[in-house]
């Protein structure tokens, strides 16, 4: 696992923050109603986001393992996975830039499973302590999300359990700034992330990552 791959995963998380705020922003905003009065919000936000990132890391380990099996058994397996991951990065860029609305349809694939998982999270609120926000975030980390699914496809080409887990860990850390500050800055963050120029800049960054993956595959 190179430092470039981890940096790429982190920056993909930042670039995808536009989608994260749309998907998880309501959850983060709703946390304020689950927190006891006169308690600081930050520990609960950190607990929620830590749980969310743990779920991403576990999913990354699973996909990394699956990718390693495919790469070992299929002819040119790792190259096929790298090209597939580049394709998904470009599709993700098209969504973030507002050029193609394909992720919503992709998210519907996980919708049936989610309707069984979501009720479990309601049993954890209101929070008596910040530690209770961690399992709440862990459950919400499995929310059907095209951005996460796309990044998991990208992590398939990582080649191992550890590399897949690290890819998704750093991706999750990249999404952290927007979702942490959303809890305190709210409308200001949404306003920035919804600016067309910002969206297109982040989309361009994702396209560059896709090109990097293609070049690496040769």
PDB file of N, CA and C in Angstrom, residues 27-103:
ATOM      1  N   UNK A  27     -29.054  13.045   9.323  1.00  0.00           N
ATOM      2  CA  UNK A  27     -28.764  12.214  10.493  1.00  0.00           C
ATOM      3  C   UNK A  27     -27.957  13.003  11.503  1.00  0.00           C
ATOM      4  N   UNK A  28     -26.917  13.707  11.011  1.00  0.00           N
ATOM      5  CA  UNK A  28     -26.060  14.495  11.898  1.00  0.00           C
ATOM      6  C   UNK A  28     -26.863  15.598  12.572  1.00  0.00           C
ATOM      7  N   UNK A  29     -27.713  16.276  11.810  1.00  0.00           N
ATOM      8  CA  UNK A  29     -28.539  17.342  12.378  1.00  0.00           C
ATOM      9  C   UNK A  29     -29.502  16.793  13.423  1.00  0.00           C
ATOM     10  N   UNK A  30     -30.030  15.587  13.180  1.00  0.00           N
ATOM     11  CA  UNK A  30     -30.984  14.973  14.110  1.00  0.00           C
ATOM     12  C   UNK A  30     -30.324  14.524  15.407  1.00  0.00           C
ATOM     13  N   UNK A  31     -28.997  14.371  15.387  1.00  0.00           N
ATOM     14  CA  UNK A  31     -28.301  13.940  16.599  1.00  0.00           C
ATOM     15  C   UNK A  31     -28.516  14.921  17.745  1.00  0.00           C
ATOM     16  N   UNK A  32     -28.694  16.198  17.413  1.00  0.00           N
ATOM     17  CA  UNK A  32     -28.870  17.204  18.461  1.00  0.00           C
ATOM     18  C   UNK A  32     -30.087  16.907  19.327  1.00  0.00           C
ATOM     19  N   UNK A  33     -31.089  16.234  18.756  1.00  0.00           N
ATOM     20  CA  UNK A  33     -32.294  15.896  19.521  1.00  0.00           C
ATOM     21  C   UNK A  33     -32.100  14.645  20.374  1.00  0.00           C
ATOM     22  N   UNK A  34     -31.041  13.880  20.087  1.00  0.00           N
ATOM     23  CA  UNK A  34     -30.771  12.658  20.841  1.00  0.00           C
ATOM     24  C   UNK A  34     -29.765  12.879  21.961  1.00  0.00           C
ATOM     25  N   UNK A  35     -29.206  14.100  22.023  1.00  0.00           N
ATOM     26  CA  UNK A  35     -28.177  14.419  23.018  1.00  0.00           C
ATOM     27  C   UNK A  35     -28.832  15.090  24.220  1.00  0.00           C
ATOM     28  N   UNK A  36     -28.469  14.679  25.445  1.00  0.00           N
ATOM     29  CA  UNK A  36     -29.034  15.313  26.643  1.00  0.00           C
ATOM     30  C   UNK A  36     -28.790  16.821  26.644  1.00  0.00           C
ATOM     31  N   UNK A  37     -29.722  17.567  27.199  1.00  0.00           N
ATOM     32  CA  UNK A  37     -29.597  19.022  27.240  1.00  0.00           C
ATOM     33  C   UNK A  37     -28.354  19.440  28.016  1.00  0.00           C
ATOM     34  N   UNK A  38     -27.769  20.560  27.571  1.00  0.00           N
ATOM     35  CA  UNK A  38     -26.595  21.171  28.195  1.00  0.00           C
ATOM     36  C   UNK A  38     -25.355  20.276  28.141  1.00  0.00           C
ATOM     37  N   UNK A  39     -25.352  19.315  27.234  1.00  0.00           N
ATOM     38  CA  UNK A  39     -24.169  18.482  27.022  1.00  0.00           C
ATOM     39  C   UNK A  39     -23.459  18.951  25.754  1.00  0.00           C
ATOM     40  N   UNK A  40     -22.108  18.936  25.741  1.00  0.00           N
ATOM     41  CA  UNK A  40     -21.386  19.335  24.525  1.00  0.00           C
ATOM     42  C   UNK A  40     -21.669  18.366  23.377  1.00  0.00           C
ATOM     43  N   UNK A  41     -21.854  18.910  22.193  1.00  0.00           N
ATOM     44  CA  UNK A  41     -22.243  18.106  21.033  1.00  0.00           C
ATOM     45  C   UNK A  41     -21.067  17.322  20.461  1.00  0.00           C
ATOM     46  N   UNK A  42     -19.862  17.912  20.510  1.00  0.00           N
ATOM     47  CA  UNK A  42     -18.709  17.329  19.818  1.00  0.00           C
ATOM     48  C   UNK A  42     -18.424  15.875  20.189  1.00  0.00           C
ATOM     49  N   UNK A  43     -18.413  15.476  21.482  1.00  0.00           N
ATOM     50  CA  UNK A  43     -18.134  14.064  21.796  1.00  0.00           C
ATOM     51  C   UNK A  43     -19.124  13.096  21.140  1.00  0.00           C
ATOM     52  N   UNK A  44     -20.376  13.515  21.029  1.00  0.00           N
ATOM     53  CA  UNK A  44     -21.391  12.660  20.399  1.00  0.00           C
ATOM     54  C   UNK A  44     -21.170  12.579  18.886  1.00  0.00           C
ATOM     55  N   UNK A  45     -20.793  13.710  18.277  1.00  0.00           N
ATOM     56  CA  UNK A  45     -20.488  13.706  16.844  1.00  0.00           C
ATOM     57  C   UNK A  45     -19.283  12.826  16.544  1.00  0.00           C
ATOM     58  N   UNK A  46     -18.269  12.908  17.413  1.00  0.00           N
ATOM     59  CA  UNK A  46     -17.077  12.077  17.220  1.00  0.00           C
ATOM     60  C   UNK A  46     -17.421  10.598  17.368  1.00  0.00           C
ATOM     61  N   UNK A  47     -18.256  10.268  18.358  1.00  0.00           N
ATOM     62  CA  UNK A  47     -18.667   8.879  18.554  1.00  0.00           C
ATOM     63  C   UNK A  47     -19.435   8.350  17.361  1.00  0.00           C
ATOM     64  N   UNK A  48     -20.369   9.158  16.848  1.00  0.00           N
ATOM     65  CA  UNK A  48     -21.154   8.761  15.672  1.00  0.00           C
ATOM     66  C   UNK A  48     -20.251   8.522  14.472  1.00  0.00           C
ATOM     67  N   UNK A  49     -19.345   9.458  14.218  1.00  0.00           N
ATOM     68  CA  UNK A  49     -18.484   9.348  13.039  1.00  0.00           C
ATOM     69  C   UNK A  49     -17.445   8.248  13.184  1.00  0.00           C
ATOM     70  N   UNK A  50     -16.983   7.993  14.400  1.00  0.00           N
ATOM     71  CA  UNK A  50     -16.064   6.877  14.616  1.00  0.00           C
ATOM     72  C   UNK A  50     -16.754   5.560  14.280  1.00  0.00           C
ATOM     73  N   UNK A  51     -17.987   5.399  14.727  1.00  0.00           N
ATOM     74  CA  UNK A  51     -18.744   4.187  14.406  1.00  0.00           C
ATOM     75  C   UNK A  51     -18.956   4.035  12.914  1.00  0.00           C
ATOM     76  N   UNK A  52     -19.252   5.146  12.247  1.00  0.00           N
ATOM     77  CA  UNK A  52     -19.460   5.129  10.794  1.00  0.00           C
ATOM     78  C   UNK A  52     -18.183   4.699  10.069  1.00  0.00           C
ATOM     79  N   UNK A  53     -17.045   5.239  10.489  1.00  0.00           N
ATOM     80  CA  UNK A  53     -15.772   4.922   9.832  1.00  0.00           C
ATOM     81  C   UNK A  53     -15.355   3.477  10.107  1.00  0.00           C
ATOM     82  N   UNK A  54     -15.672   2.970  11.294  1.00  0.00           N
ATOM     83  CA  UNK A  54     -15.379   1.562  11.598  1.00  0.00           C
ATOM     84  C   UNK A  54     -16.139   0.648  10.638  1.00  0.00           C
ATOM     85  N   UNK A  55     -17.390   0.985  10.357  1.00  0.00           N
ATOM     86  CA  UNK A  55     -18.176   0.156   9.426  1.00  0.00           C
ATOM     87  C   UNK A  55     -17.567   0.196   8.028  1.00  0.00           C
ATOM     88  N   UNK A  56     -17.083   1.368   7.600  1.00  0.00           N
ATOM     89  CA  UNK A  56     -16.418   1.468   6.293  1.00  0.00           C
ATOM     90  C   UNK A  56     -15.157   0.604   6.258  1.00  0.00           C
ATOM     91  N   UNK A  57     -14.405   0.643   7.358  1.00  0.00           N
ATOM     92  CA  UNK A  57     -13.139  -0.099   7.418  1.00  0.00           C
ATOM     93  C   UNK A  57     -13.382  -1.601   7.321  1.00  0.00           C
ATOM     94  N   UNK A  58     -14.398  -2.076   8.018  1.00  0.00           N
ATOM     95  CA  UNK A  58     -14.747  -3.505   7.951  1.00  0.00           C
ATOM     96  C   UNK A  58     -15.169  -3.880   6.532  1.00  0.00           C
ATOM     97  N   UNK A  59     -16.013  -3.044   5.926  1.00  0.00           N
ATOM     98  CA  UNK A  59     -16.450  -3.311   4.549  1.00  0.00           C
ATOM     99  C   UNK A  59     -15.259  -3.309   3.595  1.00  0.00           C
ATOM    100  N   UNK A  60     -14.296  -2.416   3.835  1.00  0.00           N
ATOM    101  CA  UNK A  60     -13.096  -2.370   3.002  1.00  0.00           C
ATOM    102  C   UNK A  60     -12.256  -3.618   3.129  1.00  0.00           C
ATOM    103  N   UNK A  61     -12.174  -4.154   4.344  1.00  0.00           N
ATOM    104  CA  UNK A  61     -11.427  -5.400   4.554  1.00  0.00           C
ATOM    105  C   UNK A  61     -12.066  -6.547   3.775  1.00  0.00           C
ATOM    106  N   UNK A  62     -13.394  -6.598   3.793  1.00  0.00           N
ATOM    107  CA  UNK A  62     -14.113  -7.663   3.077  1.00  0.00           C
ATOM    108  C   UNK A  62     -13.887  -7.549   1.574  1.00  0.00           C
ATOM    109  N   UNK A  63     -14.031  -6.334   1.030  1.00  0.00           N
ATOM    110  CA  UNK A  63     -13.845  -6.167  -0.416  1.00  0.00           C
ATOM    111  C   UNK A  63     -12.389  -6.364  -0.819  1.00  0.00           C
ATOM    112  N   UNK A  64     -11.463  -5.949   0.046  1.00  0.00           N
ATOM    113  CA  UNK A  64     -10.051  -6.177  -0.248  1.00  0.00           C
ATOM    114  C   UNK A  64      -9.730  -7.653  -0.333  1.00  0.00           C
ATOM    115  N   UNK A  65     -10.328  -8.421   0.568  1.00  0.00           N
ATOM    116  CA  UNK A  65     -10.136  -9.878   0.551  1.00  0.00           C
ATOM    117  C   UNK A  65     -10.740 -10.482  -0.717  1.00  0.00           C
ATOM    118  N   UNK A  66     -11.963 -10.047  -1.053  1.00  0.00           N
ATOM    119  CA  UNK A  66     -12.615 -10.558  -2.268  1.00  0.00           C
ATOM    120  C   UNK A  66     -11.796 -10.214  -3.508  1.00  0.00           C
ATOM    121  N   UNK A  67     -11.266  -8.998  -3.527  1.00  0.00           N
ATOM    122  CA  UNK A  67     -10.449  -8.583  -4.661  1.00  0.00           C
ATOM    123  C   UNK A  67      -9.172  -9.386  -4.789  1.00  0.00           C
ATOM    124  N   UNK A  68      -8.564  -9.733  -3.649  1.00  0.00           N
ATOM    125  CA  UNK A  68      -7.323 -10.517  -3.681  1.00  0.00           C
ATOM    126  C   UNK A  68      -7.575 -11.917  -4.231  1.00  0.00           C
ATOM    127  N   UNK A  69      -8.721 -12.507  -3.892  1.00  0.00           N
ATOM    128  CA  UNK A  69      -9.072 -13.835  -4.417  1.00  0.00           C
ATOM    129  C   UNK A  69      -9.259 -13.766  -5.930  1.00  0.00           C
ATOM    130  N   UNK A  70      -9.997 -12.745  -6.389  1.00  0.00           N
ATOM    131  CA  UNK A  70     -10.237 -12.595  -7.825  1.00  0.00           C
ATOM    132  C   UNK A  70      -8.928 -12.354  -8.575  1.00  0.00           C
ATOM    133  N   UNK A  71      -8.067 -11.504  -8.006  1.00  0.00           N
ATOM    134  CA  UNK A  71      -6.803 -11.173  -8.669  1.00  0.00           C
ATOM    135  C   UNK A  71      -5.904 -12.394  -8.808  1.00  0.00           C
ATOM    136  N   UNK A  72      -5.963 -13.293  -7.824  1.00  0.00           N
ATOM    137  CA  UNK A  72      -5.113 -14.492  -7.850  1.00  0.00           C
ATOM    138  C   UNK A  72      -5.641 -15.563  -8.802  1.00  0.00           C
ATOM    139  N   UNK A  73      -6.954 -15.598  -8.986  1.00  0.00           N
ATOM    140  CA  UNK A  73      -7.548 -16.681  -9.777  1.00  0.00           C
ATOM    141  C   UNK A  73      -7.814 -16.300 -11.232  1.00  0.00           C
ATOM    142  N   UNK A  74      -8.068 -15.027 -11.488  1.00  0.00           N
ATOM    143  CA  UNK A  74      -8.421 -14.602 -12.848  1.00  0.00           C
ATOM    144  C   UNK A  74      -7.185 -14.120 -13.598  1.00  0.00           C
ATOM    145  N   UNK A  75      -7.171 -14.373 -14.878  1.00  0.00           N
ATOM    146  CA  UNK A  75      -6.096 -13.860 -15.724  1.00  0.00           C
ATOM    147  C   UNK A  75      -6.204 -12.336 -15.804  1.00  0.00           C
ATOM    148  N   UNK A  76      -5.096 -11.654 -15.527  1.00  0.00           N
ATOM    149  CA  UNK A  76      -5.075 -10.183 -15.495  1.00  0.00           C
ATOM    150  C   UNK A  76      -6.087  -9.649 -14.479  1.00  0.00           C
ATOM    151  N   UNK A  77      -6.298 -10.388 -13.392  1.00  0.00           N
ATOM    152  CA  UNK A  77      -7.323 -10.026 -12.413  1.00  0.00           C
ATOM    153  C   UNK A  77      -7.140  -8.648 -11.826  1.00  0.00           C
ATOM    154  N   UNK A  78      -5.915  -8.320 -11.390  1.00  0.00           N
ATOM    155  CA  UNK A  78      -5.694  -7.030 -10.734  1.00  0.00           C
ATOM    156  C   UNK A  78      -5.900  -5.881 -11.715  1.00  0.00           C
ATOM    157  N   UNK A  79      -5.512  -6.103 -12.984  1.00  0.00           N
ATOM    158  CA  UNK A  79      -5.698  -5.060 -13.997  1.00  0.00           C
ATOM    159  C   UNK A  79      -7.183  -4.829 -14.273  1.00  0.00           C
ATOM    160  N   UNK A  80      -7.954  -5.908 -14.310  1.00  0.00           N
ATOM    161  CA  UNK A  80      -9.405  -5.783 -14.515  1.00  0.00           C
ATOM    162  C   UNK A  80     -10.031  -4.975 -13.381  1.00  0.00           C
ATOM    163  N   UNK A  81      -9.613  -5.267 -12.144  1.00  0.00           N
ATOM    164  CA  UNK A  81     -10.155  -4.554 -10.988  1.00  0.00           C
ATOM    165  C   UNK A  81      -9.762  -3.083 -11.017  1.00  0.00           C
ATOM    166  N   UNK A  82      -8.542  -2.794 -11.440  1.00  0.00           N
ATOM    167  CA  UNK A  82      -8.100  -1.404 -11.510  1.00  0.00           C
ATOM    168  C   UNK A  82      -8.902  -0.615 -12.543  1.00  0.00           C
ATOM    169  N   UNK A  83      -9.165  -1.233 -13.693  1.00  0.00           N
ATOM    170  CA  UNK A  83      -9.978  -0.568 -14.708  1.00  0.00           C
ATOM    171  C   UNK A  83     -11.417  -0.378 -14.226  1.00  0.00           C
ATOM    172  N   UNK A  84     -11.939  -1.367 -13.517  1.00  0.00           N
ATOM    173  CA  UNK A  84     -13.293  -1.256 -12.970  1.00  0.00           C
ATOM    174  C   UNK A  84     -13.367  -0.131 -11.949  1.00  0.00           C
ATOM    175  N   UNK A  85     -12.346  -0.046 -11.096  1.00  0.00           N
ATOM    176  CA  UNK A  85     -12.334   1.007 -10.082  1.00  0.00           C
ATOM    177  C   UNK A  85     -12.225   2.383 -10.737  1.00  0.00           C
ATOM    178  N   UNK A  86     -11.436   2.486 -11.820  1.00  0.00           N
ATOM    179  CA  UNK A  86     -11.324   3.759 -12.543  1.00  0.00           C
ATOM    180  C   UNK A  86     -12.674   4.163 -13.137  1.00  0.00           C
ATOM    181  N   UNK A  87     -13.402   3.184 -13.665  1.00  0.00           N
ATOM    182  CA  UNK A  87     -14.730   3.453 -14.224  1.00  0.00           C
ATOM    183  C   UNK A  87     -15.662   4.011 -13.162  1.00  0.00           C
ATOM    184  N   UNK A  88     -15.641   3.394 -11.971  1.00  0.00           N
ATOM    185  CA  UNK A  88     -16.523   3.854 -10.905  1.00  0.00           C
ATOM    186  C   UNK A  88     -16.113   5.231 -10.392  1.00  0.00           C
ATOM    187  N   UNK A  89     -14.821   5.527 -10.393  1.00  0.00           N
ATOM    188  CA  UNK A  89     -14.372   6.857  -9.992  1.00  0.00           C
ATOM    189  C   UNK A  89     -14.886   7.917 -10.966  1.00  0.00           C
ATOM    190  N   UNK A  90     -14.873   7.602 -12.253  1.00  0.00           N
ATOM    191  CA  UNK A  90     -15.374   8.544 -13.258  1.00  0.00           C
ATOM    192  C   UNK A  90     -16.885   8.729 -13.112  1.00  0.00           C
ATOM    193  N   UNK A  91     -17.607   7.634 -12.871  1.00  0.00           N
ATOM    194  CA  UNK A  91     -19.052   7.735 -12.651  1.00  0.00           C
ATOM    195  C   UNK A  91     -19.356   8.554 -11.396  1.00  0.00           C
ATOM    196  N   UNK A  92     -18.523   8.364 -10.362  1.00  0.00           N
ATOM    197  CA  UNK A  92     -18.687   9.131  -9.137  1.00  0.00           C
ATOM    198  C   UNK A  92     -18.448  10.618  -9.414  1.00  0.00           C
ATOM    199  N   UNK A  93     -17.427  10.911 -10.236  1.00  0.00           N
ATOM    200  CA  UNK A  93     -17.126  12.295 -10.600  1.00  0.00           C
ATOM    201  C   UNK A  93     -18.300  12.928 -11.340  1.00  0.00           C
ATOM    202  N   UNK A  94     -18.920  12.156 -12.224  1.00  0.00           N
ATOM    203  CA  UNK A  94     -20.077  12.657 -12.982  1.00  0.00           C
ATOM    204  C   UNK A  94     -21.232  13.001 -12.053  1.00  0.00           C
ATOM    205  N   UNK A  95     -21.388  12.211 -10.989  1.00  0.00           N
ATOM    206  CA  UNK A  95     -22.458  12.491 -10.031  1.00  0.00           C
ATOM    207  C   UNK A  95     -22.128  13.731  -9.204  1.00  0.00           C
ATOM    208  N   UNK A  96     -20.905  13.780  -8.661  1.00  0.00           N
ATOM    209  CA  UNK A  96     -20.500  14.904  -7.812  1.00  0.00           C
ATOM    210  C   UNK A  96     -20.566  16.213  -8.594  1.00  0.00           C
ATOM    211  N   UNK A  97     -20.171  16.173  -9.875  1.00  0.00           N
ATOM    212  CA  UNK A  97     -20.201  17.378 -10.697  1.00  0.00           C
ATOM    213  C   UNK A  97     -21.587  17.769 -11.171  1.00  0.00           C
ATOM    214  N   UNK A  98     -22.580  16.912 -10.908  1.00  0.00           N
ATOM    215  CA  UNK A  98     -23.946  17.203 -11.316  1.00  0.00           C
ATOM    216  C   UNK A  98     -24.227  16.891 -12.765  1.00  0.00           C
ATOM    217  N   UNK A  99     -23.388  16.047 -13.374  1.00  0.00           N
ATOM    218  CA  UNK A  99     -23.540  15.726 -14.796  1.00  0.00           C
ATOM    219  C   UNK A  99     -24.333  14.439 -15.026  1.00  0.00           C
ATOM    220  N   UNK A 100     -24.434  13.613 -13.997  1.00  0.00           N
ATOM    221  CA  UNK A 100     -25.124  12.331 -14.148  1.00  0.00           C
ATOM    222  C   UNK A 100     -25.651  11.901 -12.790  1.00  0.00           C
ATOM    223  N   UNK A 101     -26.929  11.574 -12.716  1.00  0.00           N
ATOM    224  CA  UNK A 101     -27.565  11.275 -11.428  1.00  0.00           C
ATOM    225  C   UNK A 101     -27.734   9.769 -11.233  1.00  0.00           C
ATOM    226  N   UNK A 102     -26.669   9.017 -11.480  1.00  0.00           N
ATOM    227  CA  UNK A 102     -26.770   7.556 -11.483  1.00  0.00           C
ATOM    228  C   UNK A 102     -26.713   6.939 -10.088  1.00  0.00           C
ATOM    229  N   UNK A 103     -26.101   7.654  -9.108  1.00  0.00           N
ATOM    230  CA  UNK A 103     -25.886   7.038  -7.795  1.00  0.00           C
ATOM    231  C   UNK A 103     -27.186   6.715  -7.066  1.00  0.00           C
TER     232      UNK A 103
END
